[in-house]
Coordinates of C-alpha atoms in Angstrom, one line a residue:
Chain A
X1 CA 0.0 0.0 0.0
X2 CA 2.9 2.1 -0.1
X3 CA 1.6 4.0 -3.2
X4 CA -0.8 5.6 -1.1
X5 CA 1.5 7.8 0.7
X6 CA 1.2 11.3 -0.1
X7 CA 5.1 13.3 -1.5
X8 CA 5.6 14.4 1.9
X9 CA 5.0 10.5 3.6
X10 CA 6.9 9.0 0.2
X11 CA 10.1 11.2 0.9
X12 CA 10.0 10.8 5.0
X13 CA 9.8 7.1 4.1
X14 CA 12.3 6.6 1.2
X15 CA 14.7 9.1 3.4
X16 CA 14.4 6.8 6.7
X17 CA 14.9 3.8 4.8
X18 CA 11.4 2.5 6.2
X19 CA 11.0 0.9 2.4
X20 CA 13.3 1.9 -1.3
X21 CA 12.5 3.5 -4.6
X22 CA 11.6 -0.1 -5.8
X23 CA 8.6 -1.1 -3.4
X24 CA 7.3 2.6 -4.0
X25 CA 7.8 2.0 -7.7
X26 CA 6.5 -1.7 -7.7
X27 CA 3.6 -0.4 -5.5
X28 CA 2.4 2.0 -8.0
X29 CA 3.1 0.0 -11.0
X30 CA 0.8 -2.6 -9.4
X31 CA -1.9 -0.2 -9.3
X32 CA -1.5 0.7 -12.6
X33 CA -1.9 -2.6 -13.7
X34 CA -4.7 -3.4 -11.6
X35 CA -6.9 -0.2 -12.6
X36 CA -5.9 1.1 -15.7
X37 CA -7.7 -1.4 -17.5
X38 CA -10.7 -0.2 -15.6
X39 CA -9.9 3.7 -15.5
X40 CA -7.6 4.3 -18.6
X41 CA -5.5 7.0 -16.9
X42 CA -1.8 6.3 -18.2
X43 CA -1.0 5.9 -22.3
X44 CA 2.3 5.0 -21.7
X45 CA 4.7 3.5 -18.9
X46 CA 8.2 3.8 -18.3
X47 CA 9.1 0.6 -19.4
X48 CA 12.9 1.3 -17.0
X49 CA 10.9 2.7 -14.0
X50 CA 12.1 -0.3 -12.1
X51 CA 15.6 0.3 -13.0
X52 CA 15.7 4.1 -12.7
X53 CA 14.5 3.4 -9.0
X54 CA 17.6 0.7 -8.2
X55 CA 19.4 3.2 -9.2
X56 CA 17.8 6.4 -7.8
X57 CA 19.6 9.4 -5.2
X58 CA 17.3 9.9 -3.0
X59 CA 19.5 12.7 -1.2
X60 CA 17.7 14.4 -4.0
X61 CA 14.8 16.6 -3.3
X62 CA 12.5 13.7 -5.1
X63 CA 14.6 11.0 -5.6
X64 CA 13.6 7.8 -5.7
X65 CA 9.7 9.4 -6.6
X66 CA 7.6 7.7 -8.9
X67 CA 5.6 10.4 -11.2
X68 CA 3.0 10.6 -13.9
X69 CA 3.0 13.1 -16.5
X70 CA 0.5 14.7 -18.5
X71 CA 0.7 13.4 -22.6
X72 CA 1.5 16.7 -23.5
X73 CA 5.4 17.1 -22.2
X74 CA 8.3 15.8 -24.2
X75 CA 9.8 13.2 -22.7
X76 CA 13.0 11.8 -24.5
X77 CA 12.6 7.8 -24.7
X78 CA 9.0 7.6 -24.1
X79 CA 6.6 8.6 -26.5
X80 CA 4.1 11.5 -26.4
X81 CA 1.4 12.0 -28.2
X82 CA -0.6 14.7 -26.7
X83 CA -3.5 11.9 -26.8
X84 CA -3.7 12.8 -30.7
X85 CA -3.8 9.7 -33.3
X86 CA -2.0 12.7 -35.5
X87 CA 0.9 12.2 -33.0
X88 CA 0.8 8.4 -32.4
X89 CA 3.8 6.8 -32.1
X90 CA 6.2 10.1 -31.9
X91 CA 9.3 10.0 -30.1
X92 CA 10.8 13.5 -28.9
X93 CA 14.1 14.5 -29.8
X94 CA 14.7 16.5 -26.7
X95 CA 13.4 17.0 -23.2
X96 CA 10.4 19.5 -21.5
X97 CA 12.3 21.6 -19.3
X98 CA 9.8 20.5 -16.6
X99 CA 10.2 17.0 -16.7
X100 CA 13.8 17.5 -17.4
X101 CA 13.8 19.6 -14.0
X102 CA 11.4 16.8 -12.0
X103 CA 14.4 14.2 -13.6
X104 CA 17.2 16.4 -12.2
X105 CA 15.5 16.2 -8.7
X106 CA 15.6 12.4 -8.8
X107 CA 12.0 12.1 -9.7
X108 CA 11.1 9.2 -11.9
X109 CA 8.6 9.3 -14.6
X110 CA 6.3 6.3 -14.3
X111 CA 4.0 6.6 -16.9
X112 CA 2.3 9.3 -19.5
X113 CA -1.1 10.0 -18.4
X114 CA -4.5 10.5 -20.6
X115 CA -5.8 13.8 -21.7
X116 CA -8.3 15.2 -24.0
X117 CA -6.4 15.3 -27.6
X118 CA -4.2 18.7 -27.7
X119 CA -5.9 19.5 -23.9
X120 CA -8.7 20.7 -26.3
X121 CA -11.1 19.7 -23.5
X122 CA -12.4 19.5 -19.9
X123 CA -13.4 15.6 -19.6
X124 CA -10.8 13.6 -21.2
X125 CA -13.6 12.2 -23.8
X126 CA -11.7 13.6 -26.1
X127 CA -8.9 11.9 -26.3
X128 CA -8.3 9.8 -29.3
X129 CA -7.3 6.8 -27.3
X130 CA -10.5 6.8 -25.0
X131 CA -11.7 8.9 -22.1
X132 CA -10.5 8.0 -18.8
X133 CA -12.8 7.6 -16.1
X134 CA -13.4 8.7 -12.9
X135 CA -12.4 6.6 -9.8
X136 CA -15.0 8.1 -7.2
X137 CA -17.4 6.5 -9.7
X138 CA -16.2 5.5 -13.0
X139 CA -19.9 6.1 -14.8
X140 CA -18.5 9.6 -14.7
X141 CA -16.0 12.0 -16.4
X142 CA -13.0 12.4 -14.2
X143 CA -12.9 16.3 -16.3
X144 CA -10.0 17.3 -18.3
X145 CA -8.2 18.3 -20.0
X146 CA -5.3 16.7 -17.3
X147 CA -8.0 13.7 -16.9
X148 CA -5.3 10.5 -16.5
X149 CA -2.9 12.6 -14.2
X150 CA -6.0 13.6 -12.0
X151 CA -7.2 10.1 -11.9
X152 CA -4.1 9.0 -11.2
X153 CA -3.3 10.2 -8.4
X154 CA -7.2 9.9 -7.1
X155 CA -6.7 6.5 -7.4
X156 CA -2.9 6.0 -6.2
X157 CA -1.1 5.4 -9.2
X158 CA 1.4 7.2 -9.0
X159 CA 2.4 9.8 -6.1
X160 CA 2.0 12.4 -7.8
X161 CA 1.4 14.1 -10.8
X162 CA 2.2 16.5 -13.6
X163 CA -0.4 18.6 -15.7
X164 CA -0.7 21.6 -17.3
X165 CA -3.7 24.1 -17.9
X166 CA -4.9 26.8 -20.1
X167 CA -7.9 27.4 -18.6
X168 CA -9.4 25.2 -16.0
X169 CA -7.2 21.9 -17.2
X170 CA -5.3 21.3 -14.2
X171 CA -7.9 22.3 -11.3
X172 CA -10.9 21.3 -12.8
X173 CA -10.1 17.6 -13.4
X174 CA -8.6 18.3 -9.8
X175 CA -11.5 18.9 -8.5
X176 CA -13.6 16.7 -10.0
X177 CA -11.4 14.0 -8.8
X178 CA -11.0 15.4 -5.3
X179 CA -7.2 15.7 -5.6
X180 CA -5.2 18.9 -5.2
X181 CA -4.5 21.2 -8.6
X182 CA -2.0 24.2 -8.5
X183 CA -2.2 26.7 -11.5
X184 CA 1.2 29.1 -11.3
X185 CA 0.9 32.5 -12.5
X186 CA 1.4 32.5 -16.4
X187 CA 5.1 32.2 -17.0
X188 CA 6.2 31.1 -13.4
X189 CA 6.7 27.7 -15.0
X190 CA 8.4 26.8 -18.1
X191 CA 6.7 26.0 -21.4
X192 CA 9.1 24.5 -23.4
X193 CA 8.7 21.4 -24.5
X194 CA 5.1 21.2 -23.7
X195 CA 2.7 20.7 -26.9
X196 CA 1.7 24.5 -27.7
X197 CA -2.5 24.7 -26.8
X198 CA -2.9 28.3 -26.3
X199 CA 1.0 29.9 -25.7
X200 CA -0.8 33.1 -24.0
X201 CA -2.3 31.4 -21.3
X202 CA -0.2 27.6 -20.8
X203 CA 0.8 27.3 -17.3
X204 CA 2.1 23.5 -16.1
X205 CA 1.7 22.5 -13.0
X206 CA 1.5 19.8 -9.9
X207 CA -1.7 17.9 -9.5
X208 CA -1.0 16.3 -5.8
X209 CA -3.1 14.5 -2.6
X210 CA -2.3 17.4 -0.9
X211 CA -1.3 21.0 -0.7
X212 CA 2.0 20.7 0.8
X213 CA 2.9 18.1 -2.0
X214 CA 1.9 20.5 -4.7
X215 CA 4.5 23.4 -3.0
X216 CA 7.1 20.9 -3.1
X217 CA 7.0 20.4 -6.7
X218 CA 6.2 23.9 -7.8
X219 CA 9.1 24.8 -6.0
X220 CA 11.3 22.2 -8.1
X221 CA 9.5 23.4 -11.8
X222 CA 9.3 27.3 -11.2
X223 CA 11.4 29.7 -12.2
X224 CA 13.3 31.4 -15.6
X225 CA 13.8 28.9 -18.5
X226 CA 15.9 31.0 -21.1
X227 CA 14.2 28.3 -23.8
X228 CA 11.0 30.2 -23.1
X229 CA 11.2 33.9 -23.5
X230 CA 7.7 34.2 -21.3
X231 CA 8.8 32.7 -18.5
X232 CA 9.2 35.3 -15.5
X233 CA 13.0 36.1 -14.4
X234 CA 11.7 36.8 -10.8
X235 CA 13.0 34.9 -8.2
X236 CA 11.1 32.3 -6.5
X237 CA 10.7 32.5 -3.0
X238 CA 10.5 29.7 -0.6
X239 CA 7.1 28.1 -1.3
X240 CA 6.9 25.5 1.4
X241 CA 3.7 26.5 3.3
X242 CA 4.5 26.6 7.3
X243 CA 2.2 25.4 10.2
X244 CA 2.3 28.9 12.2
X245 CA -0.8 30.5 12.2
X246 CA -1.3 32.9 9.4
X247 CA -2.2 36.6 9.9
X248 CA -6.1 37.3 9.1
X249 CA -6.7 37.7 5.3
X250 CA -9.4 39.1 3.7
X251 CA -10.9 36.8 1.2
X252 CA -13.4 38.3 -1.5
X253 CA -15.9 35.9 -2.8
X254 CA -17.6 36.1 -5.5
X255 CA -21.4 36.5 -5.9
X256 CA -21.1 36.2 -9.5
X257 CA -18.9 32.6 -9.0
X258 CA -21.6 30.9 -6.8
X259 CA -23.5 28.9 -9.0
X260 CA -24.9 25.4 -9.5
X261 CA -24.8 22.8 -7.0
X262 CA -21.2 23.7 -6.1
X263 CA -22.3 26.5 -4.3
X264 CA -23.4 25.3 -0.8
X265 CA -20.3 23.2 -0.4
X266 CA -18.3 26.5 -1.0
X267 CA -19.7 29.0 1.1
X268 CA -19.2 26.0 4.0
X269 CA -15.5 26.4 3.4
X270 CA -15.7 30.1 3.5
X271 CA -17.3 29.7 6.9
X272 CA -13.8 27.6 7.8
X273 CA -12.1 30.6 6.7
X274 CA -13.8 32.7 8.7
X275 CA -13.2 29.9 11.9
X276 CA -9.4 30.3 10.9
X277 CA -9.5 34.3 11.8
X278 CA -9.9 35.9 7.9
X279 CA -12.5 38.4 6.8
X280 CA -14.5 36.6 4.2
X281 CA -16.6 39.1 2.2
X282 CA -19.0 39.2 -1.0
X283 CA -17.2 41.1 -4.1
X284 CA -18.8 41.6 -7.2
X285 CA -16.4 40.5 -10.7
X286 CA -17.4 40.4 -14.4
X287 CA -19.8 38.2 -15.3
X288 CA -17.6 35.1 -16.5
X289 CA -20.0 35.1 -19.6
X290 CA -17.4 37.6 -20.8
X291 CA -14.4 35.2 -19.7
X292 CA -16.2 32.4 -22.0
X293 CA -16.5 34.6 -24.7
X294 CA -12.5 35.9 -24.5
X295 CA -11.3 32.6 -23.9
X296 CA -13.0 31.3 -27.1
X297 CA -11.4 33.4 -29.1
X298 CA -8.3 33.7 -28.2
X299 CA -7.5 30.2 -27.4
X300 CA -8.9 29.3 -30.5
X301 CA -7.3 31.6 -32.7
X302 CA -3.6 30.4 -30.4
X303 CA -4.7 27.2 -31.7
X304 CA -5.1 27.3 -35.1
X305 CA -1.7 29.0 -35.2
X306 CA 0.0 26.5 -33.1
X307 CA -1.6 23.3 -34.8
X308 CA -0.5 24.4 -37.9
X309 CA 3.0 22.7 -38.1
X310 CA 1.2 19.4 -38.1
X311 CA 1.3 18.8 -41.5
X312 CA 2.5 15.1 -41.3
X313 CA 6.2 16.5 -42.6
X314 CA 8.1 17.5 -39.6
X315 CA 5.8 15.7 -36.8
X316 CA 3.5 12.3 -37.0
X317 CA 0.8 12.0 -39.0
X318 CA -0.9 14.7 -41.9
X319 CA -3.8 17.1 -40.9
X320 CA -6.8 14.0 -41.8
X321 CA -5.8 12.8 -38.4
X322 CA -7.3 15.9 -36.5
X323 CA -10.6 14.3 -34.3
X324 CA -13.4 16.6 -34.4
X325 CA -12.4 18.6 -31.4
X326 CA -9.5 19.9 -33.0
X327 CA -10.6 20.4 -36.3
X328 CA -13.7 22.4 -35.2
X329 CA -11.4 24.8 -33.0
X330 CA -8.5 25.1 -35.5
X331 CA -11.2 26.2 -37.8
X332 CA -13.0 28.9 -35.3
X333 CA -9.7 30.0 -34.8
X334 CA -9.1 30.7 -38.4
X335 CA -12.2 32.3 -39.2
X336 CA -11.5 35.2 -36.0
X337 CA -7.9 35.7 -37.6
X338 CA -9.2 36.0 -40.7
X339 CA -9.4 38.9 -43.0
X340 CA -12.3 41.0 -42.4
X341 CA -12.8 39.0 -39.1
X342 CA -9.9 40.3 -36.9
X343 CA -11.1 43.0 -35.5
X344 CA -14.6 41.8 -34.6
X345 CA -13.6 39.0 -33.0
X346 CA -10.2 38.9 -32.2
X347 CA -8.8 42.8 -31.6
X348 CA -12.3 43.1 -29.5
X349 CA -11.8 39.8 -27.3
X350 CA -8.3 41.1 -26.5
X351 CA -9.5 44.7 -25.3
X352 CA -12.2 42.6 -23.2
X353 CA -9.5 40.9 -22.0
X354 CA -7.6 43.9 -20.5
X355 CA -11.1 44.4 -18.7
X356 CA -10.7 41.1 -17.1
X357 CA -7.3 42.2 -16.0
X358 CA -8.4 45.5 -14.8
X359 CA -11.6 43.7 -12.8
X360 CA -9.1 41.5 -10.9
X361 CA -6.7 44.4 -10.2
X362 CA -9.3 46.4 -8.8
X363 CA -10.6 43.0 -6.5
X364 CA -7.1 42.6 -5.2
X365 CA -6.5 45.9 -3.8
X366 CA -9.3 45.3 -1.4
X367 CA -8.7 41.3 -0.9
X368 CA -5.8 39.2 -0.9
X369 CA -7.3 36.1 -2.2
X370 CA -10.4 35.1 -4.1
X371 CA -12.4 32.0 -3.2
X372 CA -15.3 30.2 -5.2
X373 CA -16.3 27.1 -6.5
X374 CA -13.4 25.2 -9.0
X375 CA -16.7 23.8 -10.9
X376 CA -20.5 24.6 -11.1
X377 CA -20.8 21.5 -10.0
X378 CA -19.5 17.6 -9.1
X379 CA -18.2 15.5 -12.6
X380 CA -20.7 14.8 -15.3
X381 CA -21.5 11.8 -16.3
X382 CA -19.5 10.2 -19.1
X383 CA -21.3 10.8 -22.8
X384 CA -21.8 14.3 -21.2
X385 CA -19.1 16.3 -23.8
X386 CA -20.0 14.7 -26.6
X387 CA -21.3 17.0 -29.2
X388 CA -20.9 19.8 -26.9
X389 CA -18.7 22.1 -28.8
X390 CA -18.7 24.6 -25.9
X391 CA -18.5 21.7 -22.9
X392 CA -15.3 22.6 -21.5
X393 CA -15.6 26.8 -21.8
X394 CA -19.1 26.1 -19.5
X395 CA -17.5 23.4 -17.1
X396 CA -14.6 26.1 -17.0
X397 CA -16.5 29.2 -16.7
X398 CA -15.4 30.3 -13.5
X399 CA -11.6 29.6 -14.4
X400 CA -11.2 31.0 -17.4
X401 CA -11.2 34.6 -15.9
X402 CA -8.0 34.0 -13.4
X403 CA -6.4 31.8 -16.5
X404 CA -7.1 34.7 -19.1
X405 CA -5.7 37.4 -16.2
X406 CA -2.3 35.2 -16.0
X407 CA -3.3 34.6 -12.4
X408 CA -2.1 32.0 -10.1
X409 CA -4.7 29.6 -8.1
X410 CA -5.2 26.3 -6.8
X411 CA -7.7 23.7 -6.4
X412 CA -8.7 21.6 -3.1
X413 CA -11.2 18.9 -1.7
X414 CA -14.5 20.5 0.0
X415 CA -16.9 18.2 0.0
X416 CA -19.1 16.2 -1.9
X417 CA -21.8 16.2 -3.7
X418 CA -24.2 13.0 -4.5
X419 CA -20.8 11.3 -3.5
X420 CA -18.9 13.1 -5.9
X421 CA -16.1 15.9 -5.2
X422 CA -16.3 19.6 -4.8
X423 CA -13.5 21.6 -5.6
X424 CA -12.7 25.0 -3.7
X425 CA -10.5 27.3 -6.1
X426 CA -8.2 29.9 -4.3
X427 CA -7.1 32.6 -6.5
X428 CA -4.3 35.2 -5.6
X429 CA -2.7 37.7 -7.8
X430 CA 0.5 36.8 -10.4
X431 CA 3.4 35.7 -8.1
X432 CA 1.1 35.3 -5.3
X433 CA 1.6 31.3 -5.0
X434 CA 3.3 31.4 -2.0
X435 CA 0.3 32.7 0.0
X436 CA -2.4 30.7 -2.2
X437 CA -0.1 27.9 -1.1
X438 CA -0.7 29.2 2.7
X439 CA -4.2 29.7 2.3
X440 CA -4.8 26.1 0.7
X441 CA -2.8 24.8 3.2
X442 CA -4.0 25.9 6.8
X443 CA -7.6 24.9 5.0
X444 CA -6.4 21.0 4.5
X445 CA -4.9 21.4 8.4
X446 CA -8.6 22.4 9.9
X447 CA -10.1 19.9 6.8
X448 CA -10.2 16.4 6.2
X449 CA -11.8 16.4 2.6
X450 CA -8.6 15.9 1.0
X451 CA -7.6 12.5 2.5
X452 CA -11.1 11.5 1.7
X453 CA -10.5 8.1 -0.9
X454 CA -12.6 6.2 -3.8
X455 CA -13.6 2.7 -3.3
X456 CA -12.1 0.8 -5.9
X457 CA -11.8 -2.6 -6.1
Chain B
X1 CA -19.4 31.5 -42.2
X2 CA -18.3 29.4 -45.2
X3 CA -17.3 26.8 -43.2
X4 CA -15.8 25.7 -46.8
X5 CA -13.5 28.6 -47.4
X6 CA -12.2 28.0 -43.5
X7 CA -11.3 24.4 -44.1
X8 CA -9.2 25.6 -46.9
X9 CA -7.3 28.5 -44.7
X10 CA -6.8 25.9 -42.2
X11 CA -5.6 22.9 -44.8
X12 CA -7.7 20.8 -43.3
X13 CA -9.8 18.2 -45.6
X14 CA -13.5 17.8 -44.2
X15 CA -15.2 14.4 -44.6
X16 CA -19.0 14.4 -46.2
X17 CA -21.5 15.8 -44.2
X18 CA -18.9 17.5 -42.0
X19 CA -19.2 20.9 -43.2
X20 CA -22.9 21.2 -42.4
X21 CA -22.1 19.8 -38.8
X22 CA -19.7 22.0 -38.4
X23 CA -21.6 25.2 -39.8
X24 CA -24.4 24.5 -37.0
X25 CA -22.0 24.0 -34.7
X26 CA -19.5 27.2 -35.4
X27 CA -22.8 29.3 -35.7
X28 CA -24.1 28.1 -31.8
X29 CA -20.8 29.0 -30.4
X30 CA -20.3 32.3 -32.1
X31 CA -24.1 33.4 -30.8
X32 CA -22.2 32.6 -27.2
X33 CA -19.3 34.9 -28.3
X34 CA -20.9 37.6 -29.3
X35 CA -21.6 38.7 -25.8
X36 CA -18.3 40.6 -25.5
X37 CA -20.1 43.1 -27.8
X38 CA -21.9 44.3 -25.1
X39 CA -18.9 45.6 -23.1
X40 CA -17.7 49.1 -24.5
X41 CA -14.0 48.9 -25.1
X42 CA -13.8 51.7 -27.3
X43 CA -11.1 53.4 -24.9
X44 CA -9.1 50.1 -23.6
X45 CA -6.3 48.7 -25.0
X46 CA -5.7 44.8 -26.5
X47 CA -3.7 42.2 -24.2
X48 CA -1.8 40.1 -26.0
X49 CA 0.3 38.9 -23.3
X50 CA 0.2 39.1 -19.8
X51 CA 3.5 38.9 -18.5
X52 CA 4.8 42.3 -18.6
X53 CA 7.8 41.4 -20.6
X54 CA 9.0 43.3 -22.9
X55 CA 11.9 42.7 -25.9
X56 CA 13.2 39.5 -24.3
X57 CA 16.8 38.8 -26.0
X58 CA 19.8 37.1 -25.0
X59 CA 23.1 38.9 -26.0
X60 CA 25.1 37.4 -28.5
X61 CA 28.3 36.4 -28.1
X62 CA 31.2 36.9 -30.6
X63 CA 34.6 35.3 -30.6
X64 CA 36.4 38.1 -32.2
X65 CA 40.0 35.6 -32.5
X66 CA 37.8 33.4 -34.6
X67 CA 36.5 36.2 -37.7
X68 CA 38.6 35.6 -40.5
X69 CA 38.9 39.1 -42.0
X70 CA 38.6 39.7 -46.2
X71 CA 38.9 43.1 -47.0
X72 CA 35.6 44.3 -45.9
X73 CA 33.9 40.7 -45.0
X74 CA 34.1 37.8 -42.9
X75 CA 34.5 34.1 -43.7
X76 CA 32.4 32.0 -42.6
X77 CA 32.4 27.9 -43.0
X78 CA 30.7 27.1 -46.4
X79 CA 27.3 25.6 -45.7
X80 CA 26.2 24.3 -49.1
X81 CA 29.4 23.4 -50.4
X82 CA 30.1 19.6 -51.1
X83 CA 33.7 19.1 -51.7

């Protein structure tokens, strides 16, 4: 049962010789091979995970670790294929600086996990090598578009786990799994290497059992990566969250966030906040109607631009490969760059944009963090995205406005709903992890939703 | 939209009955779009980025000993040159 220890418990153990790499290794590949069958999380698995852990440091920071990572990284020696049959079988000839950065730490790579193809998604379902599934109850979507690396660790497959998210991809399928999901601010994190969805707004990141894990590993991906001229030259401060009690915050939350059957879950764990000592209060934001209709269009139109070098020459397969998901948003981004378009629908969602920025500005010089529901509601059930062109921007609609800002936010268990989880998303301004990490952190102390685990047989 | 047109732009080749499904489709989610029209952004500027970066460049770096002066040029290793 080793592979249910959380980073923290993984390290303590591996570090105090209680068990080695191996077991931890052996323990999770078990699990794969026991579940995946059932729950289609992982594509791929390292095939020398067993050997990389004989021979694993673990006076590294994660050595010895076993970790799954989303489809969409390069990962020399294992394939990746961003779940796309266009990409099937592709070997990259050089290394995400991520995963090259979780290797350098003495992490090992178990396995690539499941996404929808290109991320273009929030269930998984579209994935071109069949949805994952959700372990609290696996007639349902386990969200997306980091599906398999949320269900992975959900289900103990790994101890942790690598996503990344444009809008909504790594705390959505977070919450909907009740697992943890850390969004950096846009550019904290490295891109390079990652499979280009929509360059403005991709921010990798840790999807964890618990805060404290997530920290550990944004500490170890963050920071400048002179391979990707948008990633921040700021130093990164000590992320690890502490136990000492944190001076009173005050928390906005949003009226305009609280909707669908998320909500009562999430004004519970405001009422926590308020037991830990902050000032919880209502603030108005834009209506995320706007954030749906920004994201749209600009991550469309990033699209079509990015997914144009697949033309079957330089990478994989030619452009008949493209599932439906991908076609139809290379296309919608097309017709918005388009001449005669541009204006109306790019140009004007780029100035609505700069409102979103200005809205969140003016929230956080009243509040320090923002608070609301991850999700309107607990995970659909599985069919639910199909011919739903706009599935993931309504699953998403309340993180599409801190993605579109460039904000940083996280993702936490809250509660449940019909026996499904509830995410809570906490939202502070670019560079703010460190306290989001706080925040998130004295929650799961006075909490006991994250430990909370599926029956699965 | 000419859904037809698009496909071209984008080089991709639509399968039969595709470009009708798609037109329904790409006219739904544009109706959901169109919202942004209702925000006045005649004063406000367009965000194409958020980081705040500006001209990001690394500085090159010359090895002076190794420029093989000729006259008024350099030499440089041929690149296309076989033999």
């Amino acid at each position: 049962m080793l592979n249910k220890f959380t980073l923290t418990e993984a390290l303590e153990g591996l570090k105090s010789k209680k068990f080695t790499s191996v077991e931890l290794v052996q323990a999770c590949l078990d699990q794969i091979k026991k579940l995946n069958p059932k729950l289609n999380a992982f594509l791929a698995i390292n095939e020398k995970a067993l050997t990389e852990a004989k021979n694993a440091d673990i006076s590294k920071p994660l050595g010895g670790i076993p970790i799954a990572v989303k489809d969409n990284f390069l990962t020399m020696g294992m394939p990746t294929t961003a779940s796309s049959k266009v990409l099937e079988g592709y070997l990259p000839q050089y290394e995400s600086t991520v995963t090259r950065k979780l290797k350098d730490a003495g992490a090992i790579i178990i396995g690539k996990t499941n996404m929808d193809a290109w991320a273009h998604g929030s269930s998984t379902e579209t994935s071109d090598f069949g949805p994952t599934l959700n372990p609290w109850n696996t007639g349902h979507l386990p969200g997306g578009s980091s599906g398999g690396s949320a269900a992975a660790v959900a289900a103990d497959m790994c101890i942790a786990a690598i996503g990344s998210e444009t809008a909504g991809s790594i705390r959505q399928p977070a919450a909907w799994c009740g697992v943890t999901g850390f969004k950096p601010t846009y550019g904290r994190v490295s891109r390079y290497g990652v499979v280009a969805m929509a360059s403005s707004t991709d921010s990798p990141g840790p999807i964890t059992k618990t805060v404290e894990d997530a920290a550990l590993i944004a500490q170890i991906i963050a920071g400048h990566d002179p391979y990707d001229a948008t990633s921040s030259p700021s130093h990164v401060p000590n992320l690890a969250p502490s136990t000492k009690h944190l001076a009173p915050l005050r928390i906005g939350i949003a009226k305009e966030y609280l909707v669908g059957q998320s909500k009562s879950v999430v004004l519970e764990a405001a009422e926590q906040f308020k037991e830990l000592g902050h000032k919880v209060s209502e603030i108005s934001l834009l209506d995320p109607k706007y954030s749906i209709g920004v994201y749209t269009i600009v991550q469309r139109s990033e699209v079509s631009s990015n997914l144009a070098r697949y033309d079957g020459i330089r990478f994989g397969h030619d452009r008949s490969f493209f599932g439906d998901e991908a076609k139809r948003r290379i296309m919608l981004g097309t017709y918005a760059l388009s001449s005669g378009y541009y204006d109306q629908y790019y140009t004007k969602a780029q100035k609505v944009r700069t409102l979103i920025i200005k809205d969140f500005e003016q929230a956080f010089k009243k509040f320090d963090l923002i608070i609301g529901p991850t999700s309107p509601g607990p995970a659909l059930k599985v069919g639910a995205s199909i011919d739903s062109p706009m599935f993931g921007e309504l699953e998403d609609m309340l993180l599409e406005p801190s993605s579109i800002a460039g904000l940083t936010s996280i993702s936490v268990p809250c509660g449940f709903v019909d026996g499904l989880p509830i995410g809570l998303q906490i939202t502070g301004p670019q560079f703010a992890e460190k306290l989001v990490f706080q925040a998130a952190f004295s929650y799961q102390q006075a909490t006991t939703w994250h430990v909370q685990k599926p029956q699965l047989s | 939209m000419d859904v037809k047109h698009v496909a071209k732009l984008a080089n991709l080749p639509l399968k039969p009955g595709e470009e009708d499904k798609f037109a329904k489709q790409f006219a739904d989610t544009l109706k959901t779009v169109d919202v942004i029209n209702e925000l006045d952004t005649s004063k406000v500027e367009p965000t194409s980025q958020v980081t705040g970066l500006t001209n990001v460049t690394r500085e090159d770096k010359i090895d002076k000993n190794r420029i093989i002066k000729v006259g008024d040029y350099f030499k440089v290793p041929s690149i296309f040159n076989a033999q």
